[in-house]
mmCIF file with all atom_site columns, C-alpha atoms in Angstrom:
data_model
loop_
_atom_site.group_PDB
_atom_site.id
_atom_site.type_symbol
_atom_site.label_atom_id
_atom_site.label_alt_id
_atom_site.label_comp_id
_atom_site.label_asym_id
_atom_site.label_entity_id
_atom_site.label_seq_id
_atom_site.pdbx_PDB_ins_code
_atom_site.Cartn_x
_atom_site.Cartn_y
_atom_site.Cartn_z
_atom_site.occupancy
_atom_site.B_iso_or_equiv
_atom_site.pdbx_formal_charge
_atom_site.auth_seq_id
_atom_site.auth_comp_id
_atom_site.auth_asym_id
_atom_site.auth_atom_id
_atom_site.pdbx_PDB_model_num
ATOM 1   C CA . GLU A 1 1   ? -21.595 -32.914 -56.523 1.00 78.00 ? 80  GLU A CA 1
ATOM 2   C CA . LEU A 1 2   ? -24.258 -30.387 -55.719 1.00 82.00 ? 81  LEU A CA 1
ATOM 3   C CA . GLY A 1 3   ? -22.276 -27.601 -57.418 1.00 83.00 ? 82  GLY A CA 1
ATOM 4   C CA . TYR A 1 4   ? -21.557 -25.381 -54.347 1.00 83.00 ? 83  TYR A CA 1
ATOM 5   C CA . LEU A 1 5   ? -17.776 -26.077 -54.339 1.00 86.00 ? 84  LEU A CA 1
ATOM 6   C CA . LEU A 1 6   ? -15.232 -26.638 -56.943 1.00 87.00 ? 85  LEU A CA 1
ATOM 7   C CA . ARG A 1 7   ? -11.720 -28.237 -56.629 1.00 85.00 ? 86  ARG A CA 1
ATOM 8   C CA . THR A 1 8   ? -8.608  -27.274 -58.471 1.00 86.00 ? 87  THR A CA 1
ATOM 9   C CA . ALA A 1 9   ? -6.667  -29.929 -60.399 1.00 83.00 ? 88  ALA A CA 1
ATOM 10  C CA . ARG A 1 10  ? -3.168  -29.212 -59.085 1.00 82.00 ? 89  ARG A CA 1
ATOM 11  C CA . SER A 1 11  ? -3.570  -27.987 -55.511 1.00 83.00 ? 90  SER A CA 1
ATOM 12  C CA . ARG A 1 12  ? -6.814  -29.845 -54.834 1.00 82.00 ? 91  ARG A CA 1
ATOM 13  C CA . ARG A 1 13  ? -8.140  -26.830 -52.912 1.00 87.00 ? 92  ARG A CA 1
ATOM 14  C CA . PHE A 1 14  ? -11.846 -26.191 -52.600 1.00 86.00 ? 93  PHE A CA 1
ATOM 15  C CA . TYR A 1 15  ? -13.377 -22.933 -53.615 1.00 85.00 ? 94  TYR A CA 1
ATOM 16  C CA . PRO A 1 16  ? -16.999 -21.671 -53.345 1.00 84.00 ? 95  PRO A CA 1
ATOM 17  C CA . THR A 1 17  ? -18.927 -21.242 -56.568 1.00 84.00 ? 96  THR A CA 1
ATOM 18  C CA . ALA A 1 18  ? -21.406 -18.676 -57.761 1.00 83.00 ? 97  ALA A CA 1
ATOM 19  C CA . ARG A 1 19  ? -24.182 -21.026 -56.834 1.00 82.00 ? 98  ARG A CA 1
ATOM 20  C CA . LEU A 1 20  ? -23.143 -20.832 -53.171 1.00 77.00 ? 99  LEU A CA 1
ATOM 21  C CA . LEU A 1 21  ? -22.941 -17.039 -53.489 1.00 75.00 ? 100 LEU A CA 1
ATOM 22  C CA . ALA A 1 22  ? -26.439 -16.914 -54.776 1.00 77.00 ? 101 ALA A CA 1
ATOM 23  C CA . VAL A 1 23  ? -27.643 -18.875 -51.784 1.00 72.00 ? 102 VAL A CA 1
ATOM 24  C CA . ALA A 1 24  ? -25.793 -16.573 -49.413 1.00 69.00 ? 103 ALA A CA 1
ATOM 25  C CA . ARG A 1 25  ? -27.348 -13.526 -51.060 1.00 68.00 ? 104 ARG A CA 1
ATOM 26  C CA . ASP A 1 26  ? -30.847 -15.031 -50.677 1.00 66.00 ? 105 ASP A CA 1
ATOM 27  C CA . ILE A 1 27  ? -30.174 -15.686 -46.962 1.00 63.00 ? 106 ILE A CA 1
ATOM 28  C CA . SER A 1 28  ? -28.901 -12.071 -46.505 1.00 61.00 ? 107 SER A CA 1
ATOM 29  C CA . ALA A 1 29  ? -31.866 -10.673 -48.345 1.00 61.00 ? 108 ALA A CA 1
ATOM 30  C CA . SER A 1 30  ? -34.237 -12.373 -45.931 1.00 59.00 ? 109 SER A CA 1
ATOM 31  C CA . ASP A 1 31  ? -32.335 -11.221 -42.805 1.00 68.00 ? 110 ASP A CA 1
ATOM 32  C CA . PRO A 1 32  ? -34.314 -8.358  -41.238 1.00 76.00 ? 111 PRO A CA 1
ATOM 33  C CA . LEU A 1 33  ? -31.088 -6.587  -40.290 1.00 83.00 ? 112 LEU A CA 1
ATOM 34  C CA . TYR A 1 34  ? -30.049 -6.375  -43.949 1.00 84.00 ? 113 TYR A CA 1
ATOM 35  C CA . ALA A 1 35  ? -33.579 -5.298  -44.959 1.00 83.00 ? 114 ALA A CA 1
ATOM 36  C CA . VAL A 1 36  ? -33.529 -2.465  -42.480 1.00 88.00 ? 115 VAL A CA 1
ATOM 37  C CA . ALA A 1 37  ? -29.973 -1.500  -43.497 1.00 91.00 ? 116 ALA A CA 1
ATOM 38  C CA . SER A 1 38  ? -30.833 -1.498  -47.231 1.00 91.00 ? 117 SER A CA 1
ATOM 39  C CA . GLU A 1 39  ? -33.911 0.638   -46.778 1.00 93.00 ? 118 GLU A CA 1
ATOM 40  C CA . ALA A 1 40  ? -32.048 3.081   -44.480 1.00 95.00 ? 119 ALA A CA 1
ATOM 41  C CA . SER A 1 41  ? -29.203 3.616   -46.951 1.00 95.00 ? 120 SER A CA 1
ATOM 42  C CA . GLU A 1 42  ? -31.676 4.256   -49.733 1.00 95.00 ? 121 GLU A CA 1
ATOM 43  C CA . LEU A 1 43  ? -33.537 6.728   -47.633 1.00 96.00 ? 122 LEU A CA 1
ATOM 44  C CA . LEU A 1 44  ? -30.325 8.594   -46.770 1.00 97.00 ? 123 LEU A CA 1
ATOM 45  C CA . ARG A 1 45  ? -29.438 8.795   -50.453 1.00 96.00 ? 124 ARG A CA 1
ATOM 46  C CA . ASP A 1 46  ? -32.970 10.056  -51.399 1.00 96.00 ? 125 ASP A CA 1
ATOM 47  C CA . LYS A 1 47  ? -32.960 12.745  -48.692 1.00 96.00 ? 126 LYS A CA 1
ATOM 48  C CA . THR A 1 48  ? -29.449 14.044  -49.291 1.00 96.00 ? 127 THR A CA 1
ATOM 49  C CA . GLY A 1 49  ? -28.332 13.031  -52.799 1.00 96.00 ? 128 GLY A CA 1
ATOM 50  C CA . GLU A 1 50  ? -25.137 11.733  -51.148 1.00 97.00 ? 129 GLU A CA 1
ATOM 51  C CA . THR A 1 51  ? -24.068 8.163   -50.706 1.00 96.00 ? 130 THR A CA 1
ATOM 52  C CA . GLY A 1 52  ? -25.778 6.386   -47.882 1.00 96.00 ? 131 GLY A CA 1
ATOM 53  C CA . LEU A 1 53  ? -24.188 3.628   -45.807 1.00 96.00 ? 132 LEU A CA 1
ATOM 54  C CA . VAL A 1 54  ? -25.032 1.315   -42.909 1.00 96.00 ? 133 VAL A CA 1
ATOM 55  C CA . GLY A 1 55  ? -22.405 -0.682  -41.052 1.00 95.00 ? 134 GLY A CA 1
ATOM 56  C CA . ARG A 1 56  ? -21.428 -2.525  -37.907 1.00 95.00 ? 135 ARG A CA 1
ATOM 57  C CA . ILE A 1 57  ? -18.231 -3.383  -36.092 1.00 95.00 ? 136 ILE A CA 1
ATOM 58  C CA . GLU A 1 58  ? -16.766 -6.824  -36.507 1.00 91.00 ? 137 GLU A CA 1
ATOM 59  C CA . SER A 1 59  ? -13.463 -7.839  -34.972 1.00 88.00 ? 138 SER A CA 1
ATOM 60  C CA . GLY A 1 60  ? -12.053 -4.350  -34.852 1.00 91.00 ? 139 GLY A CA 1
ATOM 61  C CA . VAL A 1 61  ? -13.126 -3.241  -38.327 1.00 95.00 ? 140 VAL A CA 1
ATOM 62  C CA . VAL A 1 62  ? -16.315 -1.794  -39.759 1.00 96.00 ? 141 VAL A CA 1
ATOM 63  C CA . LYS A 1 63  ? -18.277 -4.008  -42.171 1.00 94.00 ? 142 LYS A CA 1
ATOM 64  C CA . VAL A 1 64  ? -20.533 -2.297  -44.695 1.00 94.00 ? 143 VAL A CA 1
ATOM 65  C CA . LEU A 1 65  ? -24.008 -3.876  -44.459 1.00 92.00 ? 144 LEU A CA 1
ATOM 66  C CA . ALA A 1 66  ? -25.728 -1.714  -47.013 1.00 93.00 ? 145 ALA A CA 1
ATOM 67  C CA . PHE A 1 67  ? -24.643 0.905   -49.551 1.00 93.00 ? 146 PHE A CA 1
ATOM 68  C CA . THR A 1 68  ? -26.573 3.196   -51.928 1.00 94.00 ? 147 THR A CA 1
ATOM 69  C CA . GLU A 1 69  ? -24.454 5.403   -54.098 1.00 93.00 ? 148 GLU A CA 1
ATOM 70  C CA . GLY A 1 70  ? -25.165 9.104   -54.341 1.00 94.00 ? 149 GLY A CA 1
ATOM 71  C CA . ARG A 1 71  ? -26.621 10.888  -57.369 1.00 94.00 ? 150 ARG A CA 1
ATOM 72  C CA . HIS A 1 72  ? -23.770 13.322  -57.983 1.00 93.00 ? 151 HIS A CA 1
ATOM 73  C CA . PRO A 1 73  ? -21.195 12.611  -60.749 1.00 93.00 ? 152 PRO A CA 1
ATOM 74  C CA . LEU A 1 74  ? -18.541 12.864  -58.062 1.00 90.00 ? 153 LEU A CA 1
ATOM 75  C CA . ARG A 1 75  ? -19.567 10.567  -55.221 1.00 91.00 ? 154 ARG A CA 1
ATOM 76  C CA . TYR A 1 76  ? -18.222 8.213   -52.621 1.00 90.00 ? 155 TYR A CA 1
ATOM 77  C CA . MET A 1 77  ? -18.219 4.514   -53.750 1.00 90.00 ? 156 MET A CA 1
ATOM 78  C CA . GLN A 1 78  ? -18.189 1.404   -51.552 1.00 85.00 ? 157 GLN A CA 1
ATOM 79  C CA . ASN A 1 79  ? -19.402 -2.172  -51.730 1.00 86.00 ? 158 ASN A CA 1
ATOM 80  C CA . VAL A 1 80  ? -21.510 -4.231  -49.384 1.00 87.00 ? 159 VAL A CA 1
ATOM 81  C CA . GLY A 1 81  ? -19.182 -6.544  -47.358 1.00 87.00 ? 160 GLY A CA 1
ATOM 82  C CA . ASP A 1 82  ? -16.261 -4.136  -47.571 1.00 91.00 ? 161 ASP A CA 1
ATOM 83  C CA . LYS A 1 83  ? -14.292 -3.623  -44.328 1.00 93.00 ? 162 LYS A CA 1
ATOM 84  C CA . LEU A 1 84  ? -13.173 -0.168  -43.199 1.00 95.00 ? 163 LEU A CA 1
ATOM 85  C CA . SER A 1 85  ? -10.525 0.722   -40.688 1.00 96.00 ? 164 SER A CA 1
ATOM 86  C CA . LEU A 1 86  ? -12.255 1.540   -37.369 1.00 96.00 ? 165 LEU A CA 1
ATOM 87  C CA . HIS A 1 87  ? -10.003 4.483   -36.453 1.00 96.00 ? 166 HIS A CA 1
ATOM 88  C CA . VAL A 1 88  ? -10.968 6.469   -39.571 1.00 97.00 ? 167 VAL A CA 1
ATOM 89  C CA . SER A 1 89  ? -14.598 5.373   -39.882 1.00 97.00 ? 168 SER A CA 1
ATOM 90  C CA . ALA A 1 90  ? -17.471 7.730   -38.882 1.00 97.00 ? 169 ALA A CA 1
ATOM 91  C CA . MET A 1 91  ? -19.732 4.701   -38.634 1.00 97.00 ? 170 MET A CA 1
ATOM 92  C CA . GLY A 1 92  ? -17.303 2.898   -36.389 1.00 97.00 ? 171 GLY A CA 1
ATOM 93  C CA . LYS A 1 93  ? -16.818 5.848   -34.046 1.00 97.00 ? 172 LYS A CA 1
ATOM 94  C CA . ALA A 1 94  ? -20.534 6.420   -33.835 1.00 97.00 ? 173 ALA A CA 1
ATOM 95  C CA . ILE A 1 95  ? -21.000 2.808   -32.768 1.00 97.00 ? 174 ILE A CA 1
ATOM 96  C CA . LEU A 1 96  ? -18.171 3.092   -30.181 1.00 97.00 ? 175 LEU A CA 1
ATOM 97  C CA . ALA A 1 97  ? -19.961 6.108   -28.696 1.00 97.00 ? 176 ALA A CA 1
ATOM 98  C CA . LEU A 1 98  ? -22.907 3.879   -27.784 1.00 96.00 ? 177 LEU A CA 1
ATOM 99  C CA . GLY A 1 99  ? -20.714 1.974   -25.359 1.00 94.00 ? 178 GLY A CA 1
ATOM 100 C CA . THR A 1 100 ? -18.323 2.726   -22.512 1.00 95.00 ? 179 THR A CA 1
ATOM 101 C CA . PRO A 1 101 ? -14.999 4.518   -22.848 1.00 95.00 ? 180 PRO A CA 1
ATOM 102 C CA . ASP A 1 102 ? -13.145 1.303   -21.861 1.00 95.00 ? 181 ASP A CA 1
ATOM 103 C CA . GLU A 1 103 ? -14.838 -0.715  -24.580 1.00 94.00 ? 182 GLU A CA 1
ATOM 104 C CA . ALA A 1 104 ? -14.057 1.999   -27.157 1.00 95.00 ? 183 ALA A CA 1
ATOM 105 C CA . ALA A 1 105 ? -10.421 1.954   -26.165 1.00 94.00 ? 184 ALA A CA 1
ATOM 106 C CA . ARG A 1 106 ? -10.346 -1.901  -26.359 1.00 94.00 ? 185 ARG A CA 1
ATOM 107 C CA . GLN A 1 107 ? -11.828 -1.929  -29.849 1.00 94.00 ? 186 GLN A CA 1
ATOM 108 C CA . LEU A 1 108 ? -9.419  0.764   -31.041 1.00 95.00 ? 187 LEU A CA 1
ATOM 109 C CA . ARG A 1 109 ? -6.431  -1.266  -29.877 1.00 94.00 ? 188 ARG A CA 1
ATOM 110 C CA . LEU A 1 110 ? -7.438  -4.396  -31.924 1.00 93.00 ? 189 LEU A CA 1
ATOM 111 C CA . LYS A 1 111 ? -5.825  -3.085  -35.152 1.00 94.00 ? 190 LYS A CA 1
ATOM 112 C CA . PRO A 1 112 ? -2.827  -0.912  -35.956 1.00 93.00 ? 191 PRO A CA 1
ATOM 113 C CA . LEU A 1 113 ? -3.630  2.794   -36.137 1.00 95.00 ? 192 LEU A CA 1
ATOM 114 C CA . ARG A 1 114 ? -2.143  3.475   -39.546 1.00 95.00 ? 193 ARG A CA 1
ATOM 115 C CA . LYS A 1 115 ? -1.911  6.828   -41.210 1.00 96.00 ? 194 LYS A CA 1
ATOM 116 C CA . LEU A 1 116 ? -4.213  6.630   -44.244 1.00 95.00 ? 195 LEU A CA 1
ATOM 117 C CA . ALA A 1 117 ? -4.788  10.245  -45.157 1.00 96.00 ? 196 ALA A CA 1
ATOM 118 C CA . GLU A 1 118 ? -3.747  13.771  -44.064 1.00 95.00 ? 197 GLU A CA 1
ATOM 119 C CA . GLY A 1 119 ? -6.420  13.932  -41.382 1.00 95.00 ? 198 GLY A CA 1
ATOM 120 C CA . THR A 1 120 ? -5.962  10.384  -39.962 1.00 96.00 ? 199 THR A CA 1
ATOM 121 C CA . ILE A 1 121 ? -5.841  10.332  -36.157 1.00 97.00 ? 200 ILE A CA 1
ATOM 122 C CA . THR A 1 122 ? -3.365  7.768   -34.911 1.00 96.00 ? 201 THR A CA 1
ATOM 123 C CA . ASP A 1 123 ? -3.133  8.904   -31.291 1.00 96.00 ? 202 ASP A CA 1
ATOM 124 C CA . LEU A 1 124 ? -5.270  6.691   -29.029 1.00 95.00 ? 203 LEU A CA 1
ATOM 125 C CA . ALA A 1 125 ? -6.101  9.449   -26.581 1.00 96.00 ? 204 ALA A CA 1
ATOM 126 C CA . ALA A 1 126 ? -7.206  11.770  -29.364 1.00 97.00 ? 205 ALA A CA 1
ATOM 127 C CA . LEU A 1 127 ? -9.405  9.069   -30.829 1.00 97.00 ? 206 LEU A CA 1
ATOM 128 C CA . GLU A 1 128 ? -10.965 8.435   -27.390 1.00 96.00 ? 207 GLU A CA 1
ATOM 129 C CA . ALA A 1 129 ? -11.704 12.128  -27.109 1.00 96.00 ? 208 ALA A CA 1
ATOM 130 C CA . GLN A 1 130 ? -13.297 12.113  -30.518 1.00 97.00 ? 209 GLN A CA 1
ATOM 131 C CA . VAL A 1 131 ? -15.498 9.184   -29.516 1.00 97.00 ? 210 VAL A CA 1
ATOM 132 C CA . ALA A 1 132 ? -16.358 11.015  -26.236 1.00 96.00 ? 211 ALA A CA 1
ATOM 133 C CA . GLN A 1 133 ? -17.499 14.023  -28.178 1.00 96.00 ? 212 GLN A CA 1
ATOM 134 C CA . ALA A 1 134 ? -19.702 11.810  -30.363 1.00 97.00 ? 213 ALA A CA 1
ATOM 135 C CA . ARG A 1 135 ? -21.133 10.259  -27.221 1.00 96.00 ? 214 ARG A CA 1
ATOM 136 C CA . GLU A 1 136 ? -22.018 13.727  -25.900 1.00 96.00 ? 215 GLU A CA 1
ATOM 137 C CA . GLN A 1 137 ? -23.557 15.218  -29.041 1.00 95.00 ? 216 GLN A CA 1
ATOM 138 C CA . GLY A 1 138 ? -25.118 12.031  -30.468 1.00 95.00 ? 217 GLY A CA 1
ATOM 139 C CA . TRP A 1 139 ? -23.405 12.179  -33.928 1.00 97.00 ? 218 TRP A CA 1
ATOM 140 C CA . ILE A 1 140 ? -19.982 12.398  -35.403 1.00 98.00 ? 219 ILE A CA 1
ATOM 141 C CA . TRP A 1 141 ? -18.281 14.180  -38.276 1.00 97.00 ? 220 TRP A CA 1
ATOM 142 C CA . VAL A 1 142 ? -14.959 13.018  -39.876 1.00 97.00 ? 221 VAL A CA 1
ATOM 143 C CA . GLU A 1 143 ? -13.130 14.587  -42.751 1.00 96.00 ? 222 GLU A CA 1
ATOM 144 C CA . ASN A 1 144 ? -9.903  13.611  -44.658 1.00 96.00 ? 223 ASN A CA 1
ATOM 145 C CA . GLU A 1 145 ? -9.330  10.726  -42.219 1.00 96.00 ? 224 GLU A CA 1
ATOM 146 C CA . GLY A 1 146 ? -9.707  7.652   -44.403 1.00 94.00 ? 225 GLY A CA 1
ATOM 147 C CA . ASP A 1 147 ? -9.116  9.391   -47.761 1.00 94.00 ? 226 ASP A CA 1
ATOM 148 C CA . ASN A 1 148 ? -8.122  12.901  -48.694 1.00 95.00 ? 227 ASN A CA 1
ATOM 149 C CA . GLY A 1 149 ? -11.111 14.921  -49.826 1.00 95.00 ? 228 GLY A CA 1
ATOM 150 C CA . LEU A 1 150 ? -13.673 12.613  -48.190 1.00 96.00 ? 229 LEU A CA 1
ATOM 151 C CA . ALA A 1 151 ? -15.985 13.419  -45.317 1.00 97.00 ? 230 ALA A CA 1
ATOM 152 C CA . ALA A 1 152 ? -18.742 11.558  -43.536 1.00 97.00 ? 231 ALA A CA 1
ATOM 153 C CA . LEU A 1 153 ? -21.425 12.091  -40.893 1.00 97.00 ? 232 LEU A CA 1
ATOM 154 C CA . ALA A 1 154 ? -22.752 9.210   -38.760 1.00 97.00 ? 233 ALA A CA 1
ATOM 155 C CA . VAL A 1 155 ? -25.221 8.329   -36.035 1.00 97.00 ? 234 VAL A CA 1
ATOM 156 C CA . ALA A 1 156 ? -25.741 4.945   -34.378 1.00 96.00 ? 235 ALA A CA 1
ATOM 157 C CA . GLY A 1 157 ? -28.339 2.893   -32.537 1.00 94.00 ? 236 GLY A CA 1
ATOM 158 C CA . HIS A 1 158 ? -29.668 -0.672  -32.299 1.00 92.00 ? 237 HIS A CA 1
ATOM 159 C CA . VAL A 1 159 ? -31.593 -3.046  -34.571 1.00 87.00 ? 238 VAL A CA 1
ATOM 160 C CA . GLY A 1 160 ? -32.784 -6.146  -32.683 1.00 79.00 ? 239 GLY A CA 1
ATOM 161 C CA . GLY A 1 161 ? -30.279 -5.322  -29.986 1.00 84.00 ? 240 GLY A CA 1
ATOM 162 C CA . GLU A 1 162 ? -27.359 -5.154  -32.442 1.00 89.00 ? 241 GLU A CA 1
ATOM 163 C CA . PRO A 1 163 ? -25.464 -1.803  -32.646 1.00 94.00 ? 242 PRO A CA 1
ATOM 164 C CA . ILE A 1 164 ? -25.220 -0.391  -36.148 1.00 95.00 ? 243 ILE A CA 1
ATOM 165 C CA . ALA A 1 165 ? -24.504 2.945   -37.709 1.00 97.00 ? 244 ALA A CA 1
ATOM 166 C CA . LEU A 1 166 ? -25.983 5.124   -40.455 1.00 97.00 ? 245 LEU A CA 1
ATOM 167 C CA . SER A 1 167 ? -23.759 7.405   -42.466 1.00 97.00 ? 246 SER A CA 1
ATOM 168 C CA . VAL A 1 168 ? -23.727 9.893   -45.308 1.00 98.00 ? 247 VAL A CA 1
ATOM 169 C CA . ALA A 1 169 ? -20.401 10.279  -47.131 1.00 97.00 ? 248 ALA A CA 1
ATOM 170 C CA . GLY A 1 170 ? -19.113 12.398  -49.999 1.00 96.00 ? 249 GLY A CA 1
ATOM 171 C CA . PRO A 1 171 ? -16.504 15.027  -50.989 1.00 97.00 ? 250 PRO A CA 1
ATOM 172 C CA . THR A 1 172 ? -15.407 17.078  -48.027 1.00 96.00 ? 251 THR A CA 1
ATOM 173 C CA . ASP A 1 173 ? -16.182 20.549  -49.548 1.00 95.00 ? 252 ASP A CA 1
ATOM 174 C CA . ARG A 1 174 ? -19.709 19.605  -50.589 1.00 96.00 ? 253 ARG A CA 1
ATOM 175 C CA . LEU A 1 175 ? -20.566 17.895  -47.293 1.00 96.00 ? 254 LEU A CA 1
ATOM 176 C CA . ARG A 1 176 ? -19.282 20.848  -45.287 1.00 96.00 ? 255 ARG A CA 1
ATOM 177 C CA . GLN A 1 177 ? -21.795 23.017  -47.175 1.00 95.00 ? 256 GLN A CA 1
ATOM 178 C CA . GLN A 1 178 ? -24.628 20.539  -46.682 1.00 94.00 ? 257 GLN A CA 1
ATOM 179 C CA . ARG A 1 179 ? -23.705 19.289  -43.188 1.00 95.00 ? 258 ARG A CA 1
ATOM 180 C CA . GLU A 1 180 ? -26.842 20.630  -41.410 1.00 96.00 ? 259 GLU A CA 1
ATOM 181 C CA . ARG A 1 181 ? -29.130 19.109  -44.034 1.00 95.00 ? 260 ARG A CA 1
ATOM 182 C CA . CYS A 1 182 ? -27.301 15.789  -43.988 1.00 96.00 ? 261 CYS A CA 1
ATOM 183 C CA . LEU A 1 183 ? -27.407 15.598  -40.250 1.00 97.00 ? 262 LEU A CA 1
ATOM 184 C CA . ALA A 1 184 ? -31.144 16.326  -40.187 1.00 97.00 ? 263 ALA A CA 1
ATOM 185 C CA . ALA A 1 185 ? -31.653 13.482  -42.679 1.00 96.00 ? 264 ALA A CA 1
ATOM 186 C CA . LEU A 1 186 ? -29.528 11.135  -40.621 1.00 96.00 ? 265 LEU A CA 1
ATOM 187 C CA . GLN A 1 187 ? -31.481 11.939  -37.483 1.00 95.00 ? 266 GLN A CA 1
ATOM 188 C CA . GLU A 1 188 ? -34.796 11.515  -39.326 1.00 95.00 ? 267 GLU A CA 1
ATOM 189 C CA . VAL A 1 189 ? -33.850 8.022   -40.735 1.00 95.00 ? 268 VAL A CA 1
ATOM 190 C CA . HIS A 1 190 ? -32.346 7.159   -37.349 1.00 94.00 ? 269 HIS A CA 1
ATOM 191 C CA . ALA A 1 191 ? -35.663 7.789   -35.625 1.00 92.00 ? 270 ALA A CA 1
ATOM 192 C CA . LEU A 1 192 ? -37.430 5.590   -38.161 1.00 89.00 ? 271 LEU A CA 1
ATOM 193 C CA . ALA A 1 193 ? -34.934 2.685   -38.162 1.00 86.00 ? 272 ALA A CA 1
ATOM 194 C CA . LEU A 1 194 ? -32.936 2.567   -34.898 1.00 78.00 ? 273 LEU A CA 1
ATOM 195 C CA . ARG A 1 195 ? -33.655 2.308   -31.180 1.00 61.00 ? 274 ARG A CA 1
ATOM 196 C CA . PRO A 1 196 ? -32.803 3.680   -28.751 1.00 44.00 ? 275 PRO A CA 1
ATOM 197 C CA . ARG A 1 197 ? -32.009 7.113   -30.088 1.00 39.00 ? 276 ARG A CA 1
ATOM 198 C CA . MET A 1 198 ? -28.671 8.748   -29.378 1.00 41.00 ? 277 MET A CA 1
ATOM 199 C CA . ARG A 1 199 ? -29.167 12.140  -27.698 1.00 42.00 ? 278 ARG A CA 1
ATOM 200 C CA . ASP A 1 200 ? -29.763 14.958  -30.175 1.00 41.00 ? 279 ASP A CA 1
ATOM 201 C CA . THR A 1 201 ? -28.167 18.353  -29.624 1.00 39.00 ? 280 THR A CA 1
ATOM 202 C CA . ALA A 1 202 ? -27.885 21.508  -31.639 1.00 37.00 ? 281 ALA A CA 1
ATOM 203 C CA . THR A 1 203 ? -25.272 21.389  -34.311 1.00 38.00 ? 282 THR A CA 1
ATOM 204 C CA . THR A 1 204 ? -22.180 23.644  -34.086 1.00 36.00 ? 283 THR A CA 1
#
């Protein structure tokens, strides 16, 4: 009667309406986490020209909290609310690096480790080693793992005690050339938005 749900004539199933979606968007917009995520993704785009993303882990996958598309004609596209496979996500692995090796292994076992692109890592030991390296250096680089021709850099920290990750993503060849600049931008935005900081080291 209030217009938040509708019911089909044959199956009599209930479905949410656009009115309920508008309320949900208003709630999300007032959530400080989403405000921080939105501003961070915009800053990343402004500093790099590449797509900026913010995400968190939910039930063994990475949920995109904020997304600001890059300025290049060829750019990485994603939508807020999309869910990414943890074992190919730079954001997911950066978050795993905040915790213990046991917790990382547990999270990686929650979903099948499917081959999605030529660089996808499906061996659990290799994934754990990749996360360990991210834990040591304070950031992570992935390329051609979720999609061929796609690369991403990510760092992670906490907002209000919740672990989230910042990422810059784009075509592999272009990001390889701009990796140092993108990493510097990530670390700068990280220092502004997230606490505590992951340990910074010289890039290789």
